[in-house]
mmCIF file of C-alpha atoms and ligand atoms in Angstrom:
data_model
loop_
_atom_site.group_PDB
_atom_site.id
_atom_site.type_symbol
_atom_site.label_atom_id
_atom_site.label_comp_id
_atom_site.label_asym_id
_atom_site.label_seq_id
_atom_site.Cartn_x
_atom_site.Cartn_y
_atom_site.Cartn_z
ATOM 1 C CA MET A 9 8.538 25.736 4.943
ATOM 2 C CA LYS A 10 5.506 23.625 6.832
ATOM 3 C CA ASN A 11 6.008 20.151 6.528
ATOM 4 C CA ILE A 12 3.112 19.068 3.801
ATOM 5 C CA THR A 13 1.547 15.557 4.236
ATOM 6 C CA ILE A 14 -0.509 13.405 1.598
ATOM 7 C CA ALA A 15 -2.664 10.443 1.658
ATOM 8 C CA ILE A 16 -3.260 8.631 -0.854
ATOM 9 C CA ASP A 17 -5.651 5.832 -0.613
ATOM 10 C CA GLY A 18 -7.819 3.189 -2.756
ATOM 11 C CA PRO A 19 -8.128 -0.599 -3.861
ATOM 12 C CA ALA A 20 -5.399 -1.984 -5.491
ATOM 13 C CA GLY A 21 -4.414 -1.043 -8.922
ATOM 14 C CA ALA A 22 -5.473 2.228 -8.643
ATOM 15 C CA GLY A 23 -2.147 3.650 -9.207
ATOM 16 C CA LYS A 24 -1.852 4.312 -5.736
ATOM 17 C CA SER A 25 2.161 3.716 -5.810
ATOM 18 C CA THR A 26 2.887 4.817 -9.250
ATOM 19 C CA ILE A 27 1.895 8.119 -7.906
ATOM 20 C CA ALA A 28 2.703 8.633 -5.012
ATOM 21 C CA LYS A 29 6.284 7.815 -6.414
ATOM 22 C CA ILE A 30 5.909 10.432 -9.017
ATOM 23 C CA LEU A 31 4.693 13.514 -6.387
ATOM 24 C CA SER A 32 7.343 12.333 -3.903
ATOM 25 C CA ARG A 33 10.108 13.556 -6.685
ATOM 26 C CA SER A 34 8.177 16.414 -7.734
ATOM 27 C CA LEU A 35 7.563 17.601 -4.582
ATOM 28 C CA GLY A 36 11.123 16.376 -2.747
ATOM 29 C CA ILE A 37 9.104 14.360 0.190
ATOM 30 C CA THR A 38 9.043 11.114 1.479
ATOM 31 C CA TYR A 39 7.153 8.547 -0.255
ATOM 32 C CA LEU A 40 5.959 5.576 2.386
ATOM 33 C CA ASP A 41 4.570 2.658 0.689
ATOM 34 C CA THR A 42 2.628 1.296 3.568
ATOM 35 C CA GLY A 43 1.288 -2.081 1.863
ATOM 36 C CA ALA A 44 4.967 -2.831 1.582
ATOM 37 C CA MET A 45 4.894 -3.265 5.801
ATOM 38 C CA TYR A 46 1.651 -5.339 5.414
ATOM 39 C CA ARG A 47 3.433 -7.533 2.625
ATOM 40 C CA THR A 48 6.778 -8.186 4.917
ATOM 41 C CA VAL A 49 4.535 -9.068 8.048
ATOM 42 C CA ALA A 50 2.814 -11.843 5.701
ATOM 43 C CA LEU A 51 6.149 -12.904 4.071
ATOM 44 C CA LYS A 52 7.437 -13.813 7.451
ATOM 45 C CA ALA A 53 4.278 -15.480 8.471
ATOM 46 C CA ILE A 54 4.536 -17.370 5.290
ATOM 47 C CA ARG A 55 8.385 -18.070 6.006
ATOM 48 C CA GLU A 56 7.224 -19.512 9.127
ATOM 49 C CA GLY A 57 4.700 -21.881 8.485
ATOM 50 C CA ILE A 58 1.802 -19.364 10.256
ATOM 51 C CA ASN A 59 -1.558 -19.319 8.656
ATOM 52 C CA THR A 60 -2.156 -15.638 7.681
ATOM 53 C CA LYS A 61 -5.734 -15.885 9.393
ATOM 54 C CA ASP A 62 -4.135 -17.198 12.680
ATOM 55 C CA GLU A 63 -4.714 -13.766 15.156
ATOM 56 C CA ALA A 64 -2.808 -15.167 17.848
ATOM 57 C CA ARG A 65 0.139 -15.961 16.333
ATOM 58 C CA LEU A 66 0.618 -12.900 14.434
ATOM 59 C CA GLU A 67 -0.280 -10.715 17.017
ATOM 60 C CA LYS A 68 2.846 -12.406 18.558
ATOM 61 C CA LEU A 69 4.720 -12.301 15.768
ATOM 62 C CA VAL A 70 4.633 -8.439 15.480
ATOM 63 C CA SER A 71 5.377 -8.473 18.708
ATOM 64 C CA ASP A 72 8.971 -8.592 18.268
ATOM 65 C CA ILE A 73 8.978 -8.249 14.207
ATOM 66 C CA ASP A 74 12.115 -6.154 13.245
ATOM 67 C CA ILE A 75 10.814 -4.249 10.068
ATOM 68 C CA LYS A 76 13.429 -1.260 8.990
ATOM 69 C CA ILE A 77 12.761 1.331 5.601
ATOM 70 C CA GLU A 78 15.281 2.631 3.786
ATOM 71 C CA TYR A 79 15.975 4.937 1.301
ATOM 72 C CA HIS A 80 18.400 4.031 -1.620
ATOM 73 C CA GLY A 81 18.133 7.418 -3.509
ATOM 74 C CA ASP A 82 14.389 7.848 -3.928
ATOM 75 C CA GLU A 83 13.922 4.374 -3.733
ATOM 76 C CA GLN A 84 12.363 2.650 -0.907
ATOM 77 C CA HIS A 85 13.599 -0.418 0.259
ATOM 78 C CA ILE A 86 12.173 -2.765 3.403
ATOM 79 C CA PHE A 87 14.093 -4.886 5.342
ATOM 80 C CA LEU A 88 12.830 -8.037 7.850
ATOM 81 C CA ASP A 89 15.479 -8.872 10.058
ATOM 82 C CA GLY A 90 18.120 -7.374 8.351
ATOM 83 C CA GLU A 91 17.411 -8.715 5.057
ATOM 84 C CA ASP A 92 16.242 -6.591 1.820
ATOM 85 C CA VAL A 93 12.901 -8.278 0.996
ATOM 86 C CA SER A 94 12.001 -5.702 -1.262
ATOM 87 C CA ASP A 95 11.488 -7.521 -4.287
ATOM 88 C CA LYS A 96 10.373 -11.085 -2.386
ATOM 89 C CA ILE A 97 7.090 -9.303 -1.423
ATOM 90 C CA ARG A 98 5.876 -8.904 -4.766
ATOM 91 C CA THR A 99 4.351 -12.688 -5.524
ATOM 92 C CA PRO A 100 0.229 -12.982 -5.551
ATOM 93 C CA GLU A 101 0.644 -15.741 -2.361
ATOM 94 C CA VAL A 102 2.209 -12.574 -0.748
ATOM 95 C CA SER A 103 -0.338 -10.616 -1.846
ATOM 96 C CA LYS A 104 -2.776 -12.294 -0.590
ATOM 97 C CA GLY A 105 -1.174 -13.208 2.778
ATOM 98 C CA ALA A 106 -0.876 -9.550 3.348
ATOM 99 C CA SER A 107 -4.781 -8.475 2.679
ATOM 100 C CA ASP A 108 -4.933 -11.620 5.214
ATOM 101 C CA VAL A 109 -2.712 -10.206 7.969
ATOM 102 C CA SER A 110 -3.515 -6.484 7.788
ATOM 103 C CA ALA A 111 -7.693 -7.674 9.162
ATOM 104 C CA VAL A 112 -5.718 -8.103 12.437
ATOM 105 C CA LYS A 113 -5.856 -5.426 15.061
ATOM 106 C CA ALA A 114 -2.587 -6.340 16.329
ATOM 107 C CA VAL A 115 -1.039 -6.006 13.019
ATOM 108 C CA ARG A 116 -2.191 -3.029 12.378
ATOM 109 C CA ILE A 117 -1.577 -1.272 15.599
ATOM 110 C CA ARG A 118 2.144 -1.893 14.982
ATOM 111 C CA MET A 119 2.252 -1.003 11.695
ATOM 112 C CA VAL A 120 0.371 2.066 12.190
ATOM 113 C CA GLU A 121 2.911 3.251 15.053
ATOM 114 C CA LEU A 122 5.931 2.714 12.673
ATOM 115 C CA GLN A 123 4.355 4.680 9.777
ATOM 116 C CA ARG A 124 3.351 7.903 12.336
ATOM 117 C CA GLU A 125 6.985 7.378 13.669
ATOM 118 C CA ILE A 126 8.461 7.939 9.949
ATOM 119 C CA ALA A 127 5.930 10.639 9.187
ATOM 120 C CA ALA A 128 6.917 12.789 11.866
ATOM 121 C CA GLY A 129 8.475 16.041 11.622
ATOM 122 C CA GLN A 130 9.248 15.653 7.589
ATOM 123 C CA SER A 131 6.968 16.215 4.686
ATOM 124 C CA VAL A 132 5.528 12.410 3.482
ATOM 125 C CA VAL A 133 3.586 11.440 0.794
ATOM 126 C CA MET A 134 2.210 7.862 2.225
ATOM 127 C CA ASP A 135 -0.248 5.499 0.060
ATOM 128 C CA GLY A 136 -2.381 2.889 1.548
ATOM 129 C CA ARG A 137 -5.792 2.312 2.623
ATOM 130 C CA ASP A 138 -6.560 4.081 5.960
ATOM 131 C CA ILE A 139 -3.966 6.704 5.778
ATOM 132 C CA GLY A 140 -6.411 9.323 5.206
ATOM 133 C CA THR A 141 -9.000 7.798 8.238
ATOM 134 C CA TYR A 142 -6.598 6.645 10.480
ATOM 135 C CA VAL A 143 -2.898 7.078 9.938
ATOM 136 C CA LEU A 144 -2.746 10.362 9.605
ATOM 137 C CA PRO A 145 -6.355 11.867 9.990
ATOM 138 C CA ASN A 146 -4.745 15.069 9.948
ATOM 139 C CA ALA A 147 -3.067 15.136 6.757
ATOM 140 C CA GLN A 148 -3.483 18.198 4.769
ATOM 141 C CA TYR A 149 -4.122 16.937 0.921
ATOM 142 C CA LYS A 150 -6.387 13.556 1.077
ATOM 143 C CA PHE A 151 -6.887 11.548 -2.441
ATOM 144 C CA PHE A 152 -8.658 8.341 -3.034
ATOM 145 C CA LEU A 153 -7.532 6.951 -6.349
ATOM 146 C CA ASN A 154 -10.117 4.299 -7.815
ATOM 147 C CA ALA A 155 -10.452 2.531 -11.276
ATOM 148 C CA SER A 156 -12.792 -0.444 -12.577
ATOM 149 C CA LEU A 157 -12.206 -3.591 -11.668
ATOM 150 C CA GLU A 158 -10.766 -4.332 -15.394
ATOM 151 C CA GLU A 159 -8.607 -1.861 -15.600
ATOM 152 C CA ARG A 160 -7.159 -2.445 -12.265
ATOM 153 C CA ALA A 161 -6.538 -6.149 -13.078
ATOM 154 C CA ARG A 162 -4.777 -4.966 -16.776
ATOM 155 C CA ARG A 163 -2.215 -2.853 -14.869
ATOM 156 C CA ARG A 164 -1.527 -5.357 -12.040
ATOM 157 C CA TYR A 165 -1.122 -8.092 -15.382
ATOM 158 C CA LYS A 166 0.808 -5.953 -16.934
ATOM 159 C CA GLU A 167 3.284 -5.489 -14.417
ATOM 160 C CA GLN A 168 3.471 -8.875 -13.264
ATOM 161 C CA LEU A 169 4.308 -9.648 -16.615
ATOM 162 C CA GLU A 170 7.092 -7.004 -17.038
ATOM 163 C CA LYS A 171 8.635 -8.168 -13.785
ATOM 164 C CA GLY A 172 8.656 -11.881 -15.622
ATOM 165 C CA ILE A 173 6.331 -13.915 -13.826
ATOM 166 C CA LYS A 174 4.562 -15.692 -16.672
ATOM 167 C CA ASP A 175 2.609 -18.594 -14.783
ATOM 168 C CA ILE A 176 -0.628 -15.830 -14.309
ATOM 169 C CA THR A 177 -3.741 -15.021 -16.052
ATOM 170 C CA LEU A 178 -5.887 -11.660 -16.472
ATOM 171 C CA GLU A 179 -8.603 -14.163 -14.722
ATOM 172 C CA ASP A 180 -5.872 -14.982 -11.759
ATOM 173 C CA VAL A 181 -5.011 -11.421 -11.347
ATOM 174 C CA LYS A 182 -8.938 -10.027 -11.224
ATOM 175 C CA LYS A 183 -9.538 -12.776 -8.543
ATOM 176 C CA ASP A 184 -7.072 -11.796 -6.727
ATOM 177 C CA ILE A 185 -7.832 -8.303 -7.089
ATOM 178 C CA GLU A 186 -11.540 -9.029 -6.002
ATOM 179 C CA TYR A 187 -10.891 -10.861 -2.770
ATOM 180 C CA ARG A 188 -8.245 -8.157 -1.752
ATOM 181 C CA ASP A 189 -11.127 -5.523 -2.421
ATOM 182 C CA LYS A 190 -13.575 -7.440 -0.281
ATOM 183 C CA ASN A 191 -11.454 -8.453 2.519
ATOM 184 C CA ASP A 192 -9.919 -4.943 2.536
ATOM 185 C CA SER A 193 -13.127 -3.160 2.292
ATOM 186 C CA SER A 194 -15.337 -5.140 4.748
ATOM 187 C CA ARG A 195 -12.531 -5.886 7.879
ATOM 188 C CA ASP A 196 -13.965 -3.866 11.127
ATOM 189 C CA PHE A 197 -10.658 -1.930 12.074
ATOM 190 C CA ALA A 198 -9.785 0.769 9.732
ATOM 191 C CA PRO A 199 -11.152 -0.709 6.579
ATOM 192 C CA LEU A 200 -10.297 0.870 3.128
ATOM 193 C CA VAL A 201 -12.963 3.553 2.566
ATOM 194 C CA LYS A 202 -12.888 7.010 1.095
ATOM 195 C CA ALA A 203 -12.420 9.608 3.852
ATOM 196 C CA ASP A 204 -15.204 12.241 4.041
ATOM 197 C CA ASP A 205 -12.932 14.954 3.348
ATOM 198 C CA ALA A 206 -10.683 13.113 0.256
ATOM 199 C CA ILE A 207 -10.849 14.094 -3.095
ATOM 200 C CA GLU A 208 -11.644 11.110 -5.059
ATOM 201 C CA ILE A 209 -10.226 10.556 -8.869
ATOM 202 C CA ASN A 210 -11.333 7.861 -11.105
ATOM 203 C CA THR A 211 -8.333 7.077 -12.967
ATOM 204 C CA THR A 212 -9.712 4.303 -15.461
ATOM 205 C CA ASP A 213 -9.394 6.857 -18.331
ATOM 206 C CA MET A 214 -6.385 8.885 -16.801
ATOM 207 C CA THR A 215 -3.142 8.145 -18.146
ATOM 208 C CA ILE A 216 -0.322 8.479 -15.022
ATOM 209 C CA GLN A 217 0.701 12.258 -16.180
ATOM 210 C CA GLN A 218 -3.045 13.243 -16.058
ATOM 211 C CA VAL A 219 -3.349 12.238 -12.517
ATOM 212 C CA VAL A 220 -0.083 13.385 -11.381
ATOM 213 C CA GLU A 221 -0.793 16.749 -12.731
ATOM 214 C CA LYS A 222 -4.517 17.048 -11.100
ATOM 215 C CA ILE A 223 -3.143 16.196 -7.570
ATOM 216 C CA LEU A 224 -0.152 18.733 -8.505
ATOM 217 C CA SER A 225 -2.855 21.453 -9.342
ATOM 218 C CA ILE A 226 -4.773 20.906 -6.432
ATOM 219 C CA ILE A 227 -1.608 21.117 -4.151
ATOM 220 C CA ARG A 228 -0.374 24.371 -5.566
ATOM 221 C CA SER A 229 -3.960 25.852 -5.911
HETATM 222 O O1 DC B 8 -1.347 -1.380 -1.681
HETATM 223 P P1 DC B 8 -0.752 -3.104 -1.172
HETATM 224 O O2 DC B 8 -1.113 -3.762 -2.534
HETATM 225 O O3 DC B 8 0.966 -3.101 -1.371
HETATM 226 O O4 DC B 8 -1.207 -3.538 -0.169
HETATM 227 C C1 DC B 8 -1.005 -5.235 0.532
HETATM 228 C C2 DC B 8 -1.910 -5.427 1.516
HETATM 229 O O5 DC B 8 -1.702 -4.906 2.699
HETATM 230 C C3 DC B 8 -3.710 -4.907 1.355
HETATM 231 O O6 DC B 8 -4.392 -5.780 0.404
HETATM 232 C C4 DC B 8 -3.928 -4.331 2.223
HETATM 233 C C5 DC B 8 -2.923 -4.155 2.911
HETATM 234 N N1 DC B 8 -2.984 -2.706 3.314
HETATM 235 C C6 DC B 8 -3.448 -1.957 4.267
HETATM 236 O O7 DC B 8 -4.710 -2.670 4.927
HETATM 237 N N2 DC B 8 -3.264 -0.878 4.946
HETATM 238 C C7 DC B 8 -2.419 -0.130 4.333
HETATM 239 N N3 DC B 8 -2.338 1.087 4.981
HETATM 240 C C8 DC B 8 -1.766 -0.841 3.323
HETATM 241 C C9 DC B 8 -2.182 -1.792 2.654
#
């Protein structure tokens, strides 16, 4: 069977990773959460006291960063210098830092190299901001998921509460998402933008199952 590649892009909270994970299970293919890689760079910068907008120091930091992805069952685990940081990269501080470091060209070039290596020679569903436009421009299937800011903030807030993060308000989450949307869409290099040939799905009033079914019906048609 020919390898299939599926690119899923869109802003924070649009449902990309939830949908991509279900698709990877349904289709029996690898899932790569590329946001986790930018988050890991941000975590390292924060730990080393590097400003997440300091291009020169970030360029140096990614030149020898040790990021590895492993799959435990179908769960993606990400390792920084041998340490499993999969949970530690999910804090609001790291979210903001990830958006900042992802605007640095040298950081993106290094991460995209790793992403293309993982995609080479296997079927993948990859989610991010620039997968359909830059990382895998020849992907067979490209989707751009979107939803209203209010709904995306509600989803992220619910997720944070479920993870036991209680010192946060819906308004904080909304501000964080707005900051990242603006940052991610306005950077010069590989910004968040819908690829011309991507199918846009507005998930605001859709259930997860409805989005998955819509995508599967397109892939199987
Ligand atoms: O998908 P996420 O929220 O985990 O991503 C964290 C940040 O990383 C996001 O604000 C922008 C950046 N990112 C990116 O620039 N390109 C990608 N392919 C994935 C994420």
